[in-house]
PDB file of C-alpha atoms in Angstrom:
ATOM      1  CA  GLY A   1     -19.656  -7.280-122.051  1.00  0.00           C
ATOM      2  CA  SER A   2     -19.013  -3.122-122.530  1.00  0.00           C
ATOM      3  CA  LYS A   3     -22.696  -2.822-123.383  1.00  0.00           C
ATOM      4  CA  SER A   4     -24.125  -4.391-120.533  1.00  0.00           C
ATOM      5  CA  LEU A   5     -22.836  -2.412-118.474  1.00  0.00           C
ATOM      6  CA  LEU A   6     -23.575   0.682-119.643  1.00  0.00           C
ATOM      7  CA  ALA A   7     -27.256  -0.396-119.980  1.00  0.00           C
ATOM      8  CA  PHE A   8     -26.617  -1.245-116.148  1.00  0.00           C
ATOM      9  CA  ARG A   9     -25.480   2.059-114.971  1.00  0.00           C
ATOM     10  CA  SER A  10     -28.095   3.948-117.103  1.00  0.00           C
ATOM     11  CA  ARG A  11     -31.042   2.077-115.353  1.00  0.00           C
ATOM     12  CA  SER A  12     -29.503   2.602-111.874  1.00  0.00           C
ATOM     13  CA  ILE A  13     -29.148   6.387-112.729  1.00  0.00           C
ATOM     14  CA  THR A  14     -32.271   6.551-113.559  1.00  0.00           C
ATOM     15  CA  ALA A  15     -33.399   4.774-111.001  1.00  0.00           C
ATOM     16  CA  ALA A  16     -31.544   6.753-108.544  1.00  0.00           C
ATOM     17  CA  THR A  17     -33.406   9.451-109.725  1.00  0.00           C
ATOM     18  CA  GLU A  18     -36.489   8.093-109.517  1.00  0.00           C
ATOM     19  CA  MET A  19     -36.574   7.892-105.814  1.00  0.00           C
ATOM     20  CA  ARG A  20     -34.928  11.732-105.656  1.00  0.00           C
ATOM     21  CA  ALA A  21     -37.877  12.950-107.127  1.00  0.00           C
ATOM     22  CA  ASN A  22     -40.446  11.155-105.169  1.00  0.00           C
ATOM     23  CA  SER A  23     -38.638  12.095-101.998  1.00  0.00           C
ATOM     24  CA  GLY A  24     -38.634  15.209-102.870  1.00  0.00           C
ATOM     25  CA  ILE A  25     -42.255  15.270-103.578  1.00  0.00           C
ATOM     26  CA  GLN A  26     -43.083  13.677-100.486  1.00  0.00           C
ATOM     27  CA  ARG A  27     -41.100  16.304 -98.675  1.00  0.00           C
ATOM     28  CA  ASP A  28     -42.695  18.992 -99.978  1.00  0.00           C
ATOM     29  CA  THR A  29     -46.314  17.552 -99.168  1.00  0.00           C
ATOM     30  CA  HIS A  30     -45.130  17.530 -95.403  1.00  0.00           C
ATOM     31  CA  GLN A  31     -44.107  20.634 -95.430  1.00  0.00           C
ATOM     32  CA  ILE A  32     -47.029  22.085 -96.967  1.00  0.00           C
ATOM     33  CA  ARG A  33     -49.493  20.015 -94.636  1.00  0.00           C
ATOM     34  CA  TRP A  34     -47.421  21.017 -91.534  1.00  0.00           C
ATOM     35  CA  PHE A  35     -47.700  24.780 -92.556  1.00  0.00           C
ATOM     36  CA  ALA A  36     -51.806  23.986 -93.055  1.00  0.00           C
ATOM     37  CA  SER A  37     -52.218  22.651 -89.882  1.00  0.00           C
ATOM     38  CA  GLU A  38     -50.750  25.997 -87.996  1.00  0.00           C
ATOM     39  CA  GLY A  39     -53.300  27.942 -89.613  1.00  0.00           C
ATOM     40  CA  SER A  40     -51.724  30.993 -89.347  1.00  0.00           C
ATOM     41  CA  ASN A  41     -49.945  33.053 -91.513  1.00  0.00           C
ATOM     42  CA  ASP A  42     -47.352  35.081 -89.160  1.00  0.00           C
ATOM     43  CA  ASP A  43     -46.217  31.383 -87.934  1.00  0.00           C
ATOM     44  CA  ASP A  44     -45.775  30.843 -91.880  1.00  0.00           C
ATOM     45  CA  GLN A  45     -43.736  33.779 -92.472  1.00  0.00           C
ATOM     46  CA  THR A  46     -41.806  33.490 -89.398  1.00  0.00           C
ATOM     47  CA  THR A  47     -40.922  29.728 -91.298  1.00  0.00           C
ATOM     48  CA  ASN A  48     -39.853  31.049 -94.252  1.00  0.00           C
ATOM     49  CA  ASN A  49     -38.113  34.356 -92.582  1.00  0.00           C
ATOM     50  CA  SER A  50     -35.879  31.537 -90.743  1.00  0.00           C
ATOM     51  CA  ASP A  51     -35.313  29.708 -93.622  1.00  0.00           C
ATOM     52  CA  GLU A  52     -33.233  32.669 -95.399  1.00  0.00           C
ATOM     53  CA  ASP A  53     -31.600  33.835 -92.625  1.00  0.00           C
ATOM     54  CA  GLY A  54     -29.934  30.746 -91.098  1.00  0.00           C
ATOM     55  CA  GLY A  55     -32.157  27.504 -91.006  1.00  0.00           C
ATOM     56  CA  ALA A  56     -31.272  24.475 -92.667  1.00  0.00           C
ATOM     57  CA  PRO A  57     -30.487  24.074 -96.417  1.00  0.00           C
ATOM     58  CA  SER A  58     -33.073  23.264 -98.457  1.00  0.00           C
ATOM     59  CA  ASP A  59     -32.369  19.492-100.536  1.00  0.00           C
ATOM     60  CA  ALA A  60     -32.357  21.860-103.975  1.00  0.00           C
ATOM     61  CA  SER A  61     -29.434  23.216-103.001  1.00  0.00           C
ATOM     62  CA  ILE A  62     -27.790  26.541-105.333  1.00  0.00           C
ATOM     63  CA  SER A  63     -24.288  25.718-104.515  1.00  0.00           C
ATOM     64  CA  GLY A  64     -24.316  22.048-104.769  1.00  0.00           C
ATOM     65  CA  SER A  65     -22.027  21.761-101.823  1.00  0.00           C
ATOM     66  CA  ASN A  66     -22.906  21.188 -98.361  1.00  0.00           C
ATOM     67  CA  GLN A  67     -19.854  22.444 -97.047  1.00  0.00           C
ATOM     68  CA  HIS A  68     -20.607  26.263 -98.632  1.00  0.00           C
ATOM     69  CA  ASP A  69     -24.383  25.809 -97.634  1.00  0.00           C
ATOM     70  CA  ALA A  70     -22.870  25.108 -94.022  1.00  0.00           C
ATOM     71  CA  TRP A  71     -20.285  28.167 -94.124  1.00  0.00           C
ATOM     72  CA  VAL A  72     -22.862  30.487 -95.546  1.00  0.00           C
ATOM     73  CA  GLN A  73     -25.251  29.587 -92.603  1.00  0.00           C
ATOM     74  CA  PHE A  74     -22.451  30.415 -90.190  1.00  0.00           C
ATOM     75  CA  GLN A  75     -22.399  33.644 -91.513  1.00  0.00           C
ATOM     76  CA  ARG A  76     -25.583  34.390 -91.342  1.00  0.00           C
ATOM     77  CA  SER A  77     -25.554  33.405 -88.258  1.00  0.00           C
ATOM     78  CA  ILE A  78     -22.781  35.719 -87.075  1.00  0.00           C
ATOM     79  CA  ALA A  79     -23.889  38.702 -89.474  1.00  0.00           C
ATOM     80  CA  VAL A  80     -24.757  42.058 -88.054  1.00  0.00           C
ATOM     81  CA  SER A  81     -28.042  43.849 -89.698  1.00  0.00           C
ATOM     82  CA  GLY A  82     -26.704  47.481 -91.139  1.00  0.00           C
ATOM     83  CA  VAL A  83     -23.507  46.685 -91.168  1.00  0.00           C
ATOM     84  CA  ASP A  84     -21.333  45.723 -94.425  1.00  0.00           C
ATOM     85  CA  THR A  85     -18.718  43.374 -93.243  1.00  0.00           C
ATOM     86  CA  GLY A  86     -17.954  41.553 -96.308  1.00  0.00           C
ATOM     87  CA  GLN A  87     -19.213  38.246 -95.439  1.00  0.00           C
ATOM     88  CA  THR A  88     -20.641  36.042 -97.499  1.00  0.00           C
ATOM     89  CA  VAL A  89     -24.455  35.366 -96.294  1.00  0.00           C
ATOM     90  CA  LYS A  90     -25.587  34.242 -99.670  1.00  0.00           C
ATOM     91  CA  GLU A  91     -24.865  31.049-101.872  1.00  0.00           C
ATOM     92  CA  ARG A  92     -23.380  31.003-104.804  1.00  0.00           C
ATOM     93  CA  ASN A  93     -23.333  28.732-107.776  1.00  0.00           C
ATOM     94  CA  LEU A  94     -19.947  27.053-107.638  1.00  0.00           C
ATOM     95  CA  GLY A  95     -20.740  25.322-110.856  1.00  0.00           C
ATOM     96  CA  LYS A  96     -18.303  21.804-111.447  1.00  0.00           C
ATOM     97  CA  LYS A  97     -14.500  22.361-111.230  1.00  0.00           C
ATOM     98  CA  ASN A  98     -12.546  22.117-113.964  1.00  0.00           C
ATOM     99  CA  ARG A  99      -9.317  20.766-113.408  1.00  0.00           C
ATOM    100  CA  GLY A 100      -6.590  18.820-115.958  1.00  0.00           C
ATOM    101  CA  GLY A 101      -3.745  21.873-116.096  1.00  0.00           C
ATOM    102  CA  LYS A 102      -2.004  20.707-119.346  1.00  0.00           C
ATOM    103  CA  ILE A 103      -3.217  17.583-119.940  1.00  0.00           C
ATOM    104  CA  ASP A 104      -6.841  19.243-120.349  1.00  0.00           C
ATOM    105  CA  ARG A 105      -5.307  21.810-122.518  1.00  0.00           C
ATOM    106  CA  LYS A 106      -3.484  19.499-124.519  1.00  0.00           C
ATOM    107  CA  ARG A 107      -7.009  18.073-125.184  1.00  0.00           C
ATOM    108  CA  LYS A 108      -8.474  21.515-126.006  1.00  0.00           C
ATOM    109  CA  GLU A 109      -5.849  22.058-128.358  1.00  0.00           C
ATOM    110  CA  ARG A 110      -6.493  18.095-130.094  1.00  0.00           C
ATOM    111  CA  GLU A 111     -10.379  19.202-129.974  1.00  0.00           C
ATOM    112  CA  ALA A 112      -9.404  22.939-131.899  1.00  0.00           C
ATOM    113  CA  GLU A 113      -7.163  21.164-134.512  1.00  0.00           C
ATOM    114  CA  LEU A 114      -9.940  18.683-135.025  1.00  0.00           C
ATOM    115  CA  GLU A 115     -12.678  21.068-135.508  1.00  0.00           C
ATOM    116  CA  ALA A 116     -10.399  23.491-137.688  1.00  0.00           C
ATOM    117  CA  MET A 117      -9.351  20.373-139.619  1.00  0.00           C
ATOM    118  CA  LEU A 118     -13.047  18.961-140.265  1.00  0.00           C
ATOM    119  CA  LYS A 119     -13.668  22.754-141.477  1.00  0.00           C
ATOM    120  CA  GLY A 120     -11.315  22.753-144.048  1.00  0.00           C
ATOM    121  CA  VAL A 121      -8.525  25.295-142.016  1.00  0.00           C
ATOM    122  CA  ASP A 122      -4.778  24.862-142.850  1.00  0.00           C
ATOM    123  CA  ASP A 123      -3.495  26.754-140.645  1.00  0.00           C
ATOM    124  CA  THR A 124      -3.741  25.945-137.384  1.00  0.00           C
ATOM    125  CA  THR A 125      -0.997  28.024-135.453  1.00  0.00           C
ATOM    126  CA  GLN A 126      -3.450  30.291-133.963  1.00  0.00           C
ATOM    127  CA  LEU A 127      -4.945  27.202-131.919  1.00  0.00           C
ATOM    128  CA  LYS A 128      -1.528  26.197-129.981  1.00  0.00           C
ATOM    129  CA  GLY A 129      -1.489  29.428-127.331  1.00  0.00           C
ATOM    130  CA  GLY A 130      -1.049  32.152-129.864  1.00  0.00           C
ATOM    131  CA  GLU A 131       2.594  31.267-131.474  1.00  0.00           C
ATOM    132  CA  PHE A 132       3.340  33.173-134.343  1.00  0.00           C
ATOM    133  CA  PRO A 133       4.297  31.146-137.513  1.00  0.00           C
ATOM    134  CA  ALA A 134       8.375  32.074-138.740  1.00  0.00           C
ATOM    135  CA  LEU A 135       9.257  34.716-140.540  1.00  0.00           C
ATOM    136  CA  SER A 136      10.731  34.214-143.703  1.00  0.00           C
ATOM    137  CA  TYR A 137      12.665  36.668-146.177  1.00  0.00           C
ATOM    138  CA  SER A 138      14.296  36.383-149.341  1.00  0.00           C
ATOM    139  CA  GLU A 139      18.084  37.222-150.420  1.00  0.00           C
ATOM    140  CA  GLU A 140      17.072  40.523-151.824  1.00  0.00           C
ATOM    141  CA  GLU A 141      14.976  41.165-148.879  1.00  0.00           C
ATOM    142  CA  THR A 142      17.375  40.338-146.742  1.00  0.00           C
ATOM    143  CA  GLU A 143      19.893  42.587-148.005  1.00  0.00           C
ATOM    144  CA  ARG A 144      17.439  45.212-148.556  1.00  0.00           C
ATOM    145  CA  LEU A 145      16.819  45.439-144.960  1.00  0.00           C
ATOM    146  CA  LEU A 146      20.519  45.235-143.795  1.00  0.00           C
ATOM    147  CA  ALA A 147      21.624  48.180-145.606  1.00  0.00           C
ATOM    148  CA  GLU A 148      18.705  50.230-144.572  1.00  0.00           C
ATOM    149  CA  ALA A 149      19.688  49.215-140.792  1.00  0.00           C
ATOM    150  CA  TYR A 150      23.509  49.949-141.735  1.00  0.00           C
ATOM    151  CA  SER A 151      22.256  53.066-143.158  1.00  0.00           C
ATOM    152  CA  SER A 152      20.728  54.238-139.954  1.00  0.00           C
ATOM    153  CA  MET A 153      23.536  54.255-137.601  1.00  0.00           C
ATOM    154  CA  PRO A 154      25.300  57.289-137.305  1.00  0.00           C
ATOM    155  CA  PRO A 155      29.441  57.709-138.398  1.00  0.00           C
ATOM    156  CA  ARG A 156      31.795  57.510-135.820  1.00  0.00           C
ATOM    157  CA  ALA A 157      33.090  60.985-134.282  1.00  0.00           C
ATOM    158  CA  GLY A 158      35.037  61.596-131.739  1.00  0.00           C
ATOM    159  CA  LYS A 159      37.923  60.923-130.268  1.00  0.00           C
ATOM    160  CA  ARG A 160      39.505  57.688-130.751  1.00  0.00           C
ATOM    161  CA  GLY A 161      41.716  57.343-127.717  1.00  0.00           C
ATOM    162  CA  THR A 162      45.219  56.892-129.428  1.00  0.00           C
ATOM    163  CA  ASN A 163      46.806  58.619-127.052  1.00  0.00           C
ATOM    164  CA  ASN A 164      45.735  56.873-124.478  1.00  0.00           C
ATOM    165  CA  LEU A 165      46.665  53.543-126.042  1.00  0.00           C
ATOM    166  CA  LYS A 166      49.932  54.814-126.441  1.00  0.00           C
ATOM    167  CA  ARG A 167      49.850  55.647-122.701  1.00  0.00           C
ATOM    168  CA  GLN A 168      49.043  51.919-121.733  1.00  0.00           C
ATOM    169  CA  GLU A 169      51.512  50.553-124.121  1.00  0.00           C
ATOM    170  CA  ARG A 170      54.485  52.603-122.485  1.00  0.00           C
ATOM    171  CA  ARG A 171      52.779  52.020-118.694  1.00  0.00           C
ATOM    172  CA  TRP A 172      53.289  47.943-119.371  1.00  0.00           C
ATOM    173  CA  PHE A 173      56.560  48.673-121.246  1.00  0.00           C
ATOM    174  CA  ILE A 174      57.941  49.871-117.905  1.00  0.00           C
ATOM    175  CA  LYS A 175      56.193  47.470-116.000  1.00  0.00           C
ATOM    176  CA  ARG A 176      57.745  44.477-117.442  1.00  0.00           C
ATOM    177  CA  GLN A 177      61.008  46.397-117.589  1.00  0.00           C
ATOM    178  CA  TYR A 178      60.443  46.236-113.631  1.00  0.00           C
ATOM    179  CA  ASP A 179      59.340  42.745-113.247  1.00  0.00           C
ATOM    180  CA  TYR A 180      62.811  41.977-114.750  1.00  0.00           C
ATOM    181  CA  LYS A 181      64.921  44.123-112.880  1.00  0.00           C
ATOM    182  CA  LYS A 182      63.201  42.463-109.711  1.00  0.00           C
ATOM    183  CA  LYS A 183      63.908  39.278-110.889  1.00  0.00           C
ATOM    184  CA  ARG A 184      67.368  39.461-111.824  1.00  0.00           C
ATOM    185  CA  GLU A 185      67.666  41.123-108.137  1.00  0.00           C
ATOM    186  CA  LYS A 186      66.382  38.039-106.867  1.00  0.00           C
ATOM    187  CA  ILE A 187      68.416  35.276-108.373  1.00  0.00           C
ATOM    188  CA  ALA A 188      71.673  37.371-107.446  1.00  0.00           C
ATOM    189  CA  ALA A 189      70.404  37.413-103.969  1.00  0.00           C
ATOM    190  CA  HIS A 190      70.004  34.172-104.026  1.00  0.00           C
ATOM    191  CA  GLU A 191      73.205  33.111-105.752  1.00  0.00           C
ATOM    192  CA  LYS A 192      75.022  35.677-103.074  1.00  0.00           C
ATOM    193  CA  ARG A 193      72.699  33.043-100.293  1.00  0.00           C
ATOM    194  CA  LEU A 194      73.945  29.989-102.076  1.00  0.00           C
ATOM    195  CA  ALA A 195      78.340  31.365-102.053  1.00  0.00           C
ATOM    196  CA  LYS A 196      78.039  32.202 -98.038  1.00  0.00           C
ATOM    197  CA  ARG A 197      75.826  28.759 -97.471  1.00  0.00           C
ATOM    198  CA  LYS A 198      79.422  27.315 -99.421  1.00  0.00           C
ATOM    199  CA  VAL A 199      81.805  28.914 -97.784  1.00  0.00           C
ATOM    200  CA  THR A 200      80.787  28.320 -94.634  1.00  0.00           C
ATOM    201  CA  ALA A 201      80.078  24.160 -95.483  1.00  0.00           C
ATOM    202  CA  GLU A 202      83.671  23.957 -96.506  1.00  0.00           C
ATOM    203  CA  ALA A 203      84.774  25.470 -93.335  1.00  0.00           C
ATOM    204  CA  MET A 204      82.874  23.207 -90.858  1.00  0.00           C
ATOM    205  CA  LYS A 205      84.094  20.336 -93.175  1.00  0.00           C
ATOM    206  CA  GLN A 206      87.742  21.630 -92.533  1.00  0.00           C
ATOM    207  CA  ALA A 207      87.056  21.862 -88.995  1.00  0.00           C
ATOM    208  CA  ARG A 208      85.874  18.126 -88.836  1.00  0.00           C
ATOM    209  CA  GLU A 209      88.897  17.149 -90.461  1.00  0.00           C
ATOM    210  CA  GLU A 210      91.335  18.641 -88.054  1.00  0.00           C
ATOM    211  CA  ALA A 211      89.676  18.121 -85.108  1.00  0.00           C
ATOM    212  CA  PRO A 212      91.524  14.789 -84.317  1.00  0.00           C
ATOM    213  CA  ALA A 213      95.044  16.725 -84.551  1.00  0.00           C
ATOM    214  CA  VAL A 214      93.521  19.746 -82.444  1.00  0.00           C
ATOM    215  CA  ARG A 215      92.527  17.346 -79.474  1.00  0.00           C
ATOM    216  CA  GLU A 216      96.188  15.753 -79.395  1.00  0.00           C
ATOM    217  CA  ARG A 217      98.199  18.916 -79.359  1.00  0.00           C
ATOM    218  CA  GLU A 218      95.431  19.788 -76.281  1.00  0.00           C
ATOM    219  CA  ARG A 219      96.144  16.351 -74.253  1.00  0.00           C
ATOM    220  CA  GLU A 220     100.009  16.706 -74.547  1.00  0.00           C
ATOM    221  CA  TYR A 221     100.154  20.445 -73.581  1.00  0.00           C
ATOM    222  CA  GLN A 222      97.515  19.664 -70.348  1.00  0.00           C
ATOM    223  CA  ASP A 223     100.003  16.917 -69.608  1.00  0.00           C
ATOM    224  CA  MET A 224     103.105  19.164 -69.813  1.00  0.00           C
ATOM    225  CA  VAL A 225     101.792  21.982 -67.497  1.00  0.00           C
ATOM    226  CA  LEU A 226     100.355  19.194 -64.995  1.00  0.00           C
ATOM    227  CA  GLN A 227     103.896  17.684 -64.608  1.00  0.00           C
ATOM    228  CA  ARG A 228     105.385  21.059 -64.258  1.00  0.00           C
ATOM    229  CA  TRP A 229     102.890  21.857 -61.528  1.00  0.00           C
ATOM    230  CA  ALA A 230     104.311  19.031 -59.985  1.00  0.00           C
ATOM    231  CA  VAL A 231     107.922  19.962 -59.720  1.00  0.00           C
ATOM    232  CA  MET A 232     107.367  22.918 -58.855  1.00  0.00           C
ATOM    233  CA  ASN A 233     105.341  21.852 -56.148  1.00  0.00           C
ATOM    234  CA  GLY A 234     107.960  19.458 -54.863  1.00  0.00           C
ATOM    235  CA  HIS A 235     105.636  16.581 -55.160  1.00  0.00           C
ATOM    236  CA  VAL A 236     108.148  14.780 -58.401  1.00  0.00           C
ATOM    237  CA  LYS A 237     111.727  15.658 -58.989  1.00  0.00           C
ATOM    238  CA  GLU A 238     112.456  17.943 -61.512  1.00  0.00           C
ATOM    239  CA  GLU A 239     115.422  14.665 -62.856  1.00  0.00           C
ATOM    240  CA  ALA A 240     112.867  12.565 -63.301  1.00  0.00           C
ATOM    241  CA  VAL A 241     110.653  14.530 -65.875  1.00  0.00           C
ATOM    242  CA  PRO A 242     111.884  15.174 -69.108  1.00  0.00           C
ATOM    243  CA  GLU A 243     112.110  18.642 -70.119  1.00  0.00           C
ATOM    244  CA  GLN A 244     109.181  18.723 -72.870  1.00  0.00           C
ATOM    245  CA  LYS A 245     108.902  21.574 -75.272  1.00  0.00           C
ATOM    246  CA  LEU A 246     106.614  24.347 -74.677  1.00  0.00           C
ATOM    247  CA  ILE A 247     103.681  23.494 -77.192  1.00  0.00           C
ATOM    248  CA  GLU A 248     103.295  26.084 -79.721  1.00  0.00           C
TER     249      GLU A 248
END
């Protein structure tokens, strides 16, 4: 299966290559005959210059990209002689595109590791992007390095800020005392407000309880005043009206 498929592909590629070679030979022969038929060196030179300045790209392209060749031809057509405009007027060999990114890099690393293993190289750390191996020190070396580091530190000098700490402690003590005082004042004001509210509530309750008796006295007083008015104006005889005491 796979071997036959590979053989078929190789034969196809060989046939296509031979066809391209034959077609190239025929085109070259045709160009030679056409130039020979003109019989003039001037025409030959003009034709060659036209191909170099902006003619159709030859079959043997340098860049390997028709799009790039077309762009170069356009730049040649608008180029100004004697002025360097930075235009691309010459084909470049673009080469094969190398894509793959991380996958391609990992593949190259595996290939380098395999090659190093075949050569007998044990340390393959440098094959993975230039990483360095982890450093390990013995206990004696670690103690020596620590002692050297601490010995290079200068001794502590200058003020310690003791007075500042005392001032801060005193300031916060005063603040806490002030906060405690304000808290007690708020509690006292709240208790005073509750006491006043209680007195008002008790007075209202007493007024509601005494309201029926007050309304009855007011009604008796109004009746007595009305009867006295009727007697004074002669609407009712005084003997018919019983004496009533004024409501105190």
